[in-house]
XYZ file of C-alpha atoms in Angstrom:
677
model
C -5.367 -24.842 79.919
C -7.570 -27.638 78.543
C -8.284 -27.502 74.805
C -11.855 -28.472 74.005
C -12.518 -31.188 71.450
C -14.890 -28.866 69.600
C -12.039 -26.421 68.993
C -9.796 -29.178 67.649
C -12.670 -30.413 65.489
C -13.083 -26.911 64.051
C -9.369 -26.787 63.185
C -9.486 -30.202 61.497
C -12.637 -29.282 59.564
C -10.984 -26.086 58.365
C -7.916 -28.063 57.260
C -10.026 -30.357 55.086
C -11.755 -27.326 53.575
C -8.329 -25.891 52.776
C -7.198 -29.137 51.124
C -10.328 -29.399 48.977
C -9.857 -25.856 47.676
C -6.087 -25.909 47.092
C -4.712 -24.527 43.843
C -3.779 -27.527 41.647
C -0.682 -25.819 40.244
C 1.336 -22.644 40.286
C -0.486 -19.543 41.509
C 0.048 -15.841 40.927
C 2.223 -13.486 42.962
C 5.477 -14.901 44.335
C 4.242 -18.496 44.315
C 6.131 -19.673 41.218
C 9.364 -18.009 42.281
C 9.210 -19.440 45.823
C 8.549 -22.952 44.520
C 11.470 -22.646 42.099
C 13.743 -21.463 44.920
C 12.603 -24.281 47.211
C 12.981 -26.940 44.509
C 16.587 -25.929 43.873
C 17.506 -24.967 47.463
C 18.124 -21.515 46.047
C 17.830 -17.895 47.109
C 14.367 -16.355 46.730
C 13.692 -12.629 46.414
C 15.014 -10.482 49.290
C 15.388 -11.290 52.129
C 15.942 -14.751 50.658
C 13.594 -16.752 52.963
C 16.130 -19.504 53.825
C 14.001 -21.156 56.524
C 11.012 -21.330 54.190
C 13.203 -22.829 51.454
C 14.724 -25.451 53.765
C 11.470 -26.523 55.464
C 9.362 -26.673 52.303
C 12.105 -28.482 50.372
C 12.202 -31.169 53.062
C 8.429 -31.489 53.427
C 7.863 -31.635 49.661
C 10.049 -34.755 49.549
C 8.035 -36.365 52.342
C 4.664 -35.553 50.764
C 4.747 -37.354 47.388
C 1.274 -36.659 45.931
C 0.712 -34.370 42.946
C 3.005 -32.019 41.088
C 5.555 -29.954 42.981
C 3.296 -26.872 43.023
C 0.401 -28.849 44.534
C 2.708 -30.269 47.207
C 3.882 -26.787 48.120
C 0.291 -25.548 48.240
C -0.574 -28.455 50.565
C 2.382 -27.574 52.808
C 1.103 -24.004 52.866
C -2.287 -25.206 54.140
C -0.460 -27.385 56.666
C 1.287 -24.295 58.044
C -2.074 -22.571 58.605
C -3.516 -25.690 60.240
C -0.495 -25.990 62.557
C -0.837 -22.331 63.518
C -4.503 -22.949 64.317
C -3.513 -25.792 66.636
C -1.486 -23.316 68.697
C -4.418 -20.883 68.582
C -6.712 -23.578 70.005
C -5.268 -22.829 73.442
C -6.775 -19.338 73.425
C -9.997 -19.438 71.458
C -13.355 -21.128 70.860
C -14.580 -23.289 67.990
C -16.713 -20.484 66.541
C -13.859 -17.961 66.591
C -11.404 -20.459 65.101
C -13.727 -21.387 62.237
C -14.487 -17.709 61.654
C -10.735 -17.125 61.417
C -10.174 -20.010 58.989
C -12.952 -18.985 56.591
C -12.298 -15.230 56.597
C -11.110 -14.052 53.140
C -7.574 -13.105 54.241
C -6.963 -16.522 55.807
C -8.804 -18.711 53.311
C -7.039 -17.133 50.327
C -3.653 -17.399 52.080
C -4.153 -21.103 52.776
C -4.789 -22.033 49.139
C -1.411 -21.414 47.512
C 2.287 -21.328 48.340
C 3.489 -18.204 50.171
C 5.861 -17.283 53.015
C 3.223 -15.579 55.157
C 1.650 -18.784 56.440
C 4.949 -20.058 57.856
C 5.392 -16.629 59.445
C 1.948 -17.081 61.016
C 3.010 -20.479 62.364
C 6.146 -19.057 63.993
C 4.176 -16.178 65.539
C 1.477 -18.457 66.974
C 4.095 -20.853 68.361
C 5.924 -17.955 70.042
C 2.703 -16.599 71.570
C 1.799 -20.121 72.737
C 5.157 -20.487 74.506
C 5.001 -17.038 76.087
C 1.602 -17.726 77.646
C 3.368 -19.636 80.426
C 5.599 -17.331 82.545
C 8.618 -19.647 82.586
C 12.121 -18.690 81.530
C 12.633 -21.913 79.574
C 9.555 -21.060 77.511
C 10.901 -17.563 76.873
C 14.238 -18.995 75.698
C 12.485 -21.435 73.363
C 10.344 -18.579 72.054
C 13.505 -16.499 71.501
C 15.067 -19.263 69.408
C 11.894 -19.552 67.321
C 11.855 -15.776 67.034
C 15.347 -15.740 65.498
C 14.526 -18.693 63.273
C 11.280 -17.041 62.207
C 13.118 -13.833 61.308
C 15.082 -15.942 58.827
C 11.736 -16.783 57.243
C 9.967 -13.416 57.265
C 11.186 -10.234 58.860
C 7.752 -8.916 59.842
C 8.050 -11.232 62.854
C 10.180 -8.434 64.367
C 6.898 -6.575 64.880
C 6.179 -8.850 67.864
C 9.251 -7.497 69.659
C 7.619 -4.463 71.382
C 4.957 -6.752 72.832
C 7.551 -9.295 73.955
C 9.604 -6.586 75.691
C 6.462 -5.358 77.466
C 5.629 -8.893 78.619
C 9.145 -9.549 79.957
C 9.082 -6.261 81.874
C 5.609 -7.016 83.205
C 6.815 -10.407 84.453
C 9.992 -8.855 85.910
C 12.173 -10.988 83.632
C 13.894 -8.076 81.886
C 17.199 -8.290 83.773
C 20.511 -8.131 81.910
C 21.696 -11.773 82.348
C 18.394 -13.212 81.156
C 18.001 -10.697 78.321
C 21.511 -11.683 77.165
C 20.464 -15.350 77.164
C 17.340 -14.481 75.196
C 19.421 -12.503 72.702
C 21.855 -15.398 72.225
C 18.976 -17.827 71.668
C 17.477 -15.514 69.036
C 20.839 -15.035 67.288
C 21.291 -18.812 67.189
C 18.040 -19.154 65.270
C 18.880 -16.191 63.044
C 22.082 -17.952 61.928
C 19.854 -19.855 59.486
C 20.405 -16.891 57.169
C 23.961 -18.144 56.594
C 22.310 -20.689 54.300
C 22.023 -17.872 51.742
C 25.792 -17.360 51.590
C 26.468 -21.103 51.449
C 24.057 -21.700 48.569
C 25.118 -18.598 46.636
C 28.790 -19.586 46.871
C 28.042 -23.191 45.898
C 26.380 -22.129 42.643
C 22.633 -22.251 43.311
C 20.851 -22.035 39.950
C 18.168 -19.827 41.483
C 20.140 -17.045 43.105
C 18.298 -13.717 43.500
C 20.675 -10.946 44.560
C 23.682 -13.316 44.688
C 24.466 -13.002 48.452
C 27.836 -14.717 47.980
C 29.742 -11.919 49.730
C 29.080 -10.311 53.096
C 28.070 -6.998 51.510
C 25.575 -8.589 49.121
C 24.260 -10.782 51.938
C 23.499 -7.653 53.975
C 21.840 -6.049 50.927
C 19.564 -9.076 50.541
C 18.693 -9.233 54.246
C 17.867 -5.509 54.316
C 15.828 -5.763 51.099
C 17.636 -2.776 49.630
C 16.232 -3.517 46.175
C 12.745 -2.792 47.524
C 13.224 -0.452 50.454
C 13.405 -2.090 53.868
C 9.935 -1.103 55.072
C 8.161 -1.065 51.697
C 5.532 -3.705 50.937
C 6.168 -3.243 47.237
C 8.996 -2.062 45.018
C 7.106 1.141 44.159
C 4.173 3.224 45.395
C 5.973 3.864 48.710
C 4.697 6.962 50.475
C 4.256 7.189 54.257
C 1.022 8.951 55.125
C -1.602 9.076 57.869
C -4.213 8.240 55.238
C -2.919 4.666 55.298
C -3.693 4.469 59.016
C -7.209 5.780 58.407
C -7.712 3.260 55.595
C -6.596 0.316 57.711
C -9.950 -0.471 59.420
C -11.740 -0.433 56.054
C -9.322 -2.954 54.591
C -9.494 -5.039 57.761
C -13.268 -5.224 57.414
C -12.909 -6.346 53.780
C -10.335 -9.026 54.570
C -11.500 -10.246 57.974
C -15.059 -9.111 58.484
C -16.677 -7.286 61.420
C -14.560 -8.901 64.156
C -11.585 -6.918 62.904
C -13.393 -3.806 64.152
C -15.251 -5.333 67.109
C -12.349 -7.011 68.952
C -10.207 -3.845 69.345
C -13.319 -2.001 70.563
C -13.934 -4.822 73.051
C -10.349 -4.519 74.273
C -10.616 -0.757 74.813
C -13.933 -1.115 76.617
C -12.323 -3.531 79.112
C -8.826 -2.056 79.093
C -8.525 -1.782 82.877
C -9.742 -5.329 83.471
C -7.471 -6.928 80.872
C -4.407 -8.751 82.182
C -0.796 -8.369 81.070
C -1.038 -11.113 78.443
C -4.024 -9.417 76.814
C -2.074 -6.154 76.721
C 0.831 -8.072 75.173
C -1.458 -9.403 72.435
C -2.879 -5.985 71.676
C 0.600 -4.433 71.447
C 1.547 -7.197 69.003
C -1.567 -6.406 66.963
C -0.870 -2.675 67.064
C 2.684 -3.015 65.717
C 2.063 -5.858 63.239
C -1.123 -4.223 61.994
C -1.901 -0.506 61.742
C 1.533 0.902 62.657
C 3.370 -1.363 60.217
C 0.793 -0.638 57.538
C 1.400 3.080 57.945
C 5.203 2.709 58.038
C 5.114 0.543 54.908
C 3.571 3.525 53.143
C 1.752 1.765 50.326
C -0.165 4.253 48.221
C -1.769 3.954 44.803
C -4.712 5.342 42.884
C -5.894 1.772 42.331
C -7.970 0.278 45.137
C -7.525 -3.183 43.642
C -3.742 -2.799 43.719
C -3.732 -1.841 47.404
C -6.041 -4.728 48.316
C -3.936 -7.225 46.384
C -0.642 -6.155 47.946
C -1.895 -5.762 51.520
C -4.317 -8.666 52.024
C -1.585 -11.118 53.049
C -0.300 -8.655 55.678
C -3.629 -8.931 57.501
C -3.071 -12.629 58.207
C -0.918 -12.213 61.344
C -2.841 -9.320 62.976
C -6.111 -11.196 62.361
C -4.782 -14.271 64.167
C -3.612 -12.115 67.081
C -7.072 -10.547 67.333
C -8.723 -13.966 67.501
C -6.412 -14.988 70.361
C -7.106 -11.645 72.044
C -10.847 -12.294 71.734
C -10.322 -15.568 73.580
C -8.528 -13.701 76.356
C -11.355 -11.183 76.631
C -14.031 -13.882 76.614
C -14.621 -13.625 80.363
C -15.586 -9.948 80.077
C -18.445 -10.568 77.642
C -21.886 -10.235 79.192
C -23.943 -11.860 76.431
C -21.720 -14.746 75.500
C -24.427 -16.800 73.779
C -25.447 -13.919 71.523
C -21.810 -13.232 70.658
C -21.134 -16.915 69.918
C -24.243 -17.206 67.737
C -23.248 -14.081 65.825
C -19.739 -15.400 65.208
C -21.157 -18.724 63.966
C -23.491 -16.820 61.649
C -20.636 -14.820 60.142
C -18.570 -17.991 59.741
C -21.453 -19.574 57.824
C -21.709 -16.479 55.638
C -18.035 -16.900 54.791
C -18.827 -20.445 53.650
C -21.123 -19.076 50.940
C -18.220 -17.068 49.512
C -15.873 -20.059 49.316
C -16.934 -21.051 45.800
C -15.978 -17.665 44.414
C -12.610 -17.698 46.224
C -11.700 -21.342 45.691
C -8.469 -22.021 43.819
C -9.490 -25.609 43.125
C -9.724 -25.046 39.352
C -7.035 -22.402 39.022
C -5.044 -23.629 36.019
C -4.951 -20.202 34.373
C -1.365 -19.186 35.094
C 0.043 -22.622 34.309
C -1.864 -22.662 31.011
C -0.696 -19.151 30.258
C 2.960 -20.110 30.765
C 2.562 -23.299 28.709
C 0.943 -21.336 25.879
C 3.756 -18.813 25.838
C 6.400 -21.567 25.776
C 4.676 -23.359 22.887
C 4.175 -20.148 20.934
C 7.870 -19.263 20.710
C 9.363 -20.587 17.442
C 12.125 -23.132 17.833
C 15.544 -21.544 18.075
C 14.163 -18.169 19.149
C 14.420 -16.413 22.483
C 11.581 -15.018 24.580
C 11.769 -11.449 25.848
C 9.381 -10.467 28.629
C 8.507 -6.954 29.706
C 6.652 -6.398 32.959
C 3.154 -5.126 32.339
C -0.464 -5.797 33.189
C 0.330 -9.216 34.646
C 3.328 -7.992 36.651
C 5.777 -10.735 37.620
C 3.230 -13.537 37.304
C 4.412 -14.843 33.929
C 8.099 -14.469 34.836
C 7.665 -16.447 38.064
C 5.468 -19.065 36.368
C 8.177 -19.646 33.766
C 10.743 -19.893 36.575
C 8.582 -22.600 38.147
C 8.270 -24.422 34.817
C 12.016 -24.316 34.209
C 13.485 -25.124 37.613
C 10.733 -27.020 39.431
C 9.039 -28.895 36.578
C 12.178 -29.121 34.402
C 10.247 -28.048 31.291
C 12.330 -27.427 28.179
C 11.869 -23.829 27.119
C 13.511 -21.196 24.953
C 16.076 -18.767 26.364
C 14.222 -16.155 28.425
C 15.266 -12.527 28.938
C 13.517 -9.949 31.098
C 13.804 -6.251 31.826
C 15.614 -7.068 35.077
C 18.038 -9.875 35.773
C 16.795 -11.225 39.090
C 15.216 -14.449 37.778
C 16.212 -14.677 34.112
C 19.044 -12.789 32.365
C 18.370 -9.137 31.625
C 18.370 -7.819 28.078
C 20.170 -4.784 29.490
C 23.257 -6.950 29.985
C 24.965 -8.559 32.950
C 25.104 -5.297 34.921
C 21.771 -3.492 34.470
C 22.013 0.230 35.300
C 20.534 1.101 38.695
C 18.967 4.109 40.278
C 19.688 5.077 43.885
C 16.826 2.858 45.042
C 18.745 -0.195 43.830
C 16.043 -1.201 41.353
C 16.913 -2.096 37.781
C 15.385 0.997 36.305
C 17.674 2.547 33.682
C 17.182 5.951 32.152
C 14.856 5.799 29.116
C 17.625 6.591 26.623
C 20.029 3.958 27.995
C 17.224 1.452 28.353
C 15.983 1.733 24.778
C 19.503 1.750 23.367
C 20.372 -1.415 25.309
C 17.134 -3.104 24.285
C 17.538 -2.252 20.596
C 21.151 -3.406 20.654
C 20.020 -6.691 22.172
C 17.228 -7.133 19.629
C 19.469 -6.496 16.631
C 22.580 -8.314 17.874
C 21.392 -11.908 17.784
C 19.186 -14.191 15.711
C 15.573 -13.270 15.102
C 13.714 -13.338 18.405
C 10.129 -13.486 19.612
C 9.025 -10.559 21.722
C 6.350 -10.854 24.399
C 4.781 -7.626 25.617
C 1.139 -8.400 26.335
C 0.310 -5.112 27.994
C 1.917 -2.894 25.357
C -0.855 -1.349 23.284
C 1.524 -0.181 20.542
C 3.900 -2.291 18.465
C 7.303 -2.426 20.161
C 9.012 -2.248 16.746
C 7.612 -1.404 13.300
C 8.153 -4.906 11.903
C 6.529 -6.768 14.803
C 2.895 -7.792 15.029
C 0.579 -9.231 17.692
C -0.531 -12.777 16.850
C -3.009 -13.219 19.688
C -0.501 -14.261 22.317
C 2.926 -12.809 21.538
C 4.509 -9.931 19.711
C 6.402 -11.721 16.922
C 8.390 -10.593 13.931
C 6.316 -10.389 10.729
C 3.278 -11.948 12.431
C 0.097 -12.327 10.447
C -2.442 -10.048 12.049
C -5.804 -11.304 13.317
C -4.634 -14.874 12.988
C -5.449 -17.138 15.954
C -2.357 -18.528 17.622
C -2.354 -22.339 17.306
C -0.329 -22.632 20.518
C -3.137 -21.077 22.558
C -4.496 -23.207 25.403
C -6.611 -21.883 28.250
C -8.810 -23.353 30.989
C -11.068 -21.000 32.911
C -10.633 -21.061 36.678
C -14.106 -20.053 37.836
C -12.442 -17.746 40.342
C -14.707 -14.788 41.094
C -13.112 -12.873 43.934
C -9.419 -12.774 43.056
C -8.294 -9.332 44.167
C -5.782 -8.612 41.417
C -7.767 -9.827 38.455
C -4.945 -9.898 35.921
C -5.247 -13.636 35.324
C -9.021 -13.534 35.065
C -8.630 -10.595 32.703
C -6.276 -12.702 30.602
C -8.827 -15.498 30.693
C -11.451 -13.343 28.970
C -8.977 -11.390 26.897
C -7.319 -14.386 25.264
C -10.642 -15.955 24.415
C -11.614 -12.713 22.699
C -8.346 -12.613 20.778
C -8.554 -16.241 19.707
C -12.022 -15.867 18.222
C -12.830 -12.141 18.053
C -16.500 -11.326 18.123
C -18.655 -8.497 19.447
C -19.985 -10.870 22.102
C -16.633 -11.777 23.622
C -15.453 -8.195 23.380
C -18.545 -7.012 25.230
C -17.913 -9.564 28.002
C -14.396 -8.193 28.395
C -15.408 -4.568 28.412
C -18.033 -5.089 31.134
C -16.068 -7.306 33.511
C -16.378 -4.998 36.505
C -14.581 -2.231 38.367
C -10.848 -1.635 38.635
C -10.222 -2.960 35.125
C -8.558 0.026 33.533
C -5.903 -2.162 31.921
C -8.448 -4.571 30.511
C -10.502 -1.770 28.993
C -7.382 -0.226 27.474
C -6.347 -3.527 25.930
C -9.855 -4.293 24.684
C -9.881 -1.115 22.580
C -7.744 -2.611 19.787
C -9.968 -5.711 19.783
C -13.045 -3.562 19.168
C -11.190 -1.535 16.533
C -10.141 -4.756 14.802
C -13.803 -5.731 14.652
C -14.596 -2.423 12.970
C -16.347 -1.081 16.093
C -14.377 2.119 16.640
C -17.234 3.543 18.702
C -16.891 0.686 21.189
C -13.109 1.110 21.177
C -13.567 4.761 22.126
C -15.960 3.787 24.919
C -13.372 1.325 26.266
C -10.633 3.965 26.366
C -12.903 6.586 27.910
C -14.097 4.089 30.530
C -10.486 3.211 31.375
C -9.685 6.904 31.806
C -12.744 7.434 34.001
C -11.470 4.644 36.280
C -7.830 5.707 36.204
C -7.170 9.176 34.737
C -3.434 8.614 35.230
C -3.199 5.700 32.773
C -1.002 6.972 29.909
C -1.703 3.997 27.628
C -5.422 4.790 27.555
C -4.772 8.432 26.592
C -2.320 7.317 23.920
C -4.722 4.762 22.439
C -7.470 7.354 22.372
C -5.101 9.620 20.447
C -4.373 6.821 17.967
C -8.122 6.451 17.420
C -8.508 10.210 16.854
C -5.564 10.250 14.459
C -7.132 7.468 12.406
C -10.319 9.537 12.183
C -8.266 12.615 11.142
C -9.246 14.542 14.245
C -5.679 15.767 14.680
C -6.502 18.422 17.255
C -8.033 15.863 19.649
C -5.237 13.417 18.862
C -2.603 16.002 19.798
C -4.379 16.782 23.082
C -4.628 13.108 24.021
C -1.011 12.360 23.075
C 0.125 15.389 25.089
C -1.798 14.107 28.122
C -0.203 10.674 27.716
C 3.292 12.172 27.469
C 2.714 14.350 30.535
C 1.974 11.222 32.572
C 4.827 9.057 31.273
C 7.347 10.368 28.739
C 7.803 7.731 26.075
C 9.377 7.793 22.608
C 6.329 6.285 20.886
C 4.002 8.837 22.481
C 6.281 11.747 21.593
C 6.418 10.393 18.035
C 2.619 10.216 17.877
C 2.327 13.721 19.316
C 4.787 15.060 16.747
C 2.856 13.491 13.858
C -0.372 15.099 15.087
C 1.274 18.504 15.518
C 2.697 18.210 12.028
C -0.765 17.534 10.611
C -1.958 20.716 12.367
C 0.811 22.725 10.699
C 2.664 23.313 13.976
C 6.052 22.513 12.487
C 8.260 23.916 15.246
C 6.328 22.076 17.968
C 6.372 18.874 15.913
C 10.115 19.205 15.436
C 10.616 19.642 19.187
C 8.501 16.540 19.920
C 10.477 14.429 17.423
C 13.699 15.548 19.126
C 12.307 14.527 22.529
C 11.471 11.154 20.998
C 15.116 10.827 19.946
C 16.353 11.894 23.378
C 14.540 8.880 24.816
C 15.210 6.493 21.932
C 18.273 7.616 19.950
C 17.819 4.770 17.439
C 14.290 5.741 16.338
C 14.930 5.880 12.607
C 11.268 6.756 11.992
C 11.705 9.993 13.979
C 14.918 10.751 12.067
C 13.013 10.263 8.818
C 10.291 12.710 9.898
C 12.860 15.311 10.969
C 14.539 14.908 7.589
C 11.219 15.533 5.840
C 10.680 18.705 7.896
C 14.132 19.975 6.920
C 13.544 19.042 3.281
C 10.251 20.953 3.154
C 11.936 24.006 4.690
C 14.653 23.912 2.033
C 17.457 22.739 4.315
C 18.718 20.012 1.990
C 21.962 19.441 3.895
C 20.116 19.018 7.194
C 17.597 16.651 5.607
C 20.385 14.571 4.087
C 22.082 14.280 7.470
C 18.903 12.971 9.147
C 18.188 10.442 6.368
C 21.761 9.146 6.424
C 21.699 8.794 10.199
C 18.429 6.855 9.974
C 19.875 4.510 7.341
C 22.916 3.876 9.539
C 20.460 2.448 12.093
C 18.199 0.590 9.654
C 19.828 0.237 6.206
C 16.770 -1.589 4.812
C 14.156 1.108 5.435
C 12.563 1.929 2.072
C 11.241 5.340 3.153
C 14.684 6.528 4.202
C 16.238 5.225 0.978
C 13.619 6.965 -1.156
C 13.856 10.274 0.725
C 17.658 10.265 0.606
C 17.508 9.676 -3.150
C 15.136 12.652 -3.510
C 17.517 14.863 -1.549
C 20.523 13.793 -3.617
C 18.626 14.452 -6.853
C 17.752 17.931 -5.591
C 21.314 18.858 -4.674
């Protein structure tokens, strides 16, 4: 098959567009973690991605320009370009440019990820299998095994490959055995994980140093083998019905048209076209349904799934090339495809990562804000793993000096739950609330004074901590701009998970609070329930409690299952002495996610309403979750004291003082009890 120059020209043009719009530094998602793993020849998150680590580590040494993150982003674009070169054999210039500029592909090409190398392996395998020769099939089998050591979704090509071998009458036992051996040879690349783990890799997720742990990493047992995400896993037919809608969003109208074209010419299509469609069927809709991603947030689903549309979209473009001969109005079809490709060009500015410094600036600001000699504690929240992975990149790839970092799970940095965080049956580090809080409090009180980062937490994590505009810190001066703050806006308009853009606006509002900046934040767009919830305290700090209430109510209208919004609304009601409404809102928050702070707030409201027994029960539930809540012990002591149970009150006050000997309220109340004895 002769490849036209126009098709090659389209691929080269797309490559230059990719390069111009590359992210200049670390990007969100897994980018920072993957770069850190590659830079140290370490073990990335399950299944470890050894082939990605080896190839990118080698290429980053060859390509010397820019920082390590930019080099990795360039290599990522190179993977897409190389895949397009294999696609040139099957498609036209218009289809190839349409593919390159479609949102799912363009966004994937701009920053480091494993999915583009997976695309390259898949396209190379399909290219080899086009020719019905056994040597090609053996080469494809080796690449198949090697590709599985990069990303396991390549296994989804297997049903199509089996069909093609049967169709070509090559599915006899001796040859299948040879194919299997070739694939296993490539798959042996996974032994790299054991070698690096045993040789002390500094970046070592899951520690696959033993055979059992190696199997756990390969099977992704921390996530669930078929899950696209560590949570929200629920297999349902609704996912299958939602697939075409998401395909249209990520890849435009051809995602719908090409399968319809295939079905309309099903009988005329040859075996290779059937092979391509089977590959699309298993790598696309069937995998999407089996992965079972479900969430009430449309933005969350789009963010998690967009990258999984990269491979099926490429297969569809190659299938369109195979069905080209069946089209009756080829000129009209070609003109339409060119028109859509040009329309994609107009959206490039809003999707370009060219000025995306936001995450790097965020990480630098956090590092600078931590006082010398203190540790940094990070809880996952509105920005997910982005900050954790960005700090991993800063530490291991850029060699930036930073404070000791602790997280809620010990995969990247040490866990504040200890060396052996308690697990649930899923394998995730997700301890019971009581054990988790006890471990966290023990950690906080055991060492020197520490900074505490919890951006998404709307309430103070501890009574003596305050929010200084960037971090939760001990004895922080409220409403004081953080001098370590540094932030460059990215100009990115169409980022699907907008956490970083939200931070962009949010931090500007916190640095210089004003009604204008707060209004910008509160009207950013849809799917911003977290932003609206976090903007409430900003409005309240400006004295605009009415706007704070609007923010919380808007967040609830977007996501009624957001407990933080209900809790914050209750705090607002409590401050206005509307205790009945406060109790209702706290109860709603607790029903969604039981939490010691929310139970404490609920108990205070019930106490104000004179519902002593219910308040007492809520305080006890608070203590069940957080046994070291001395504030709850103090309130229970006051209830006992008012009821005349002096001995019971004394016991609660003494227990509270054993946890926090410096609490003035407990000291005063205990003195009152002793005087009354």
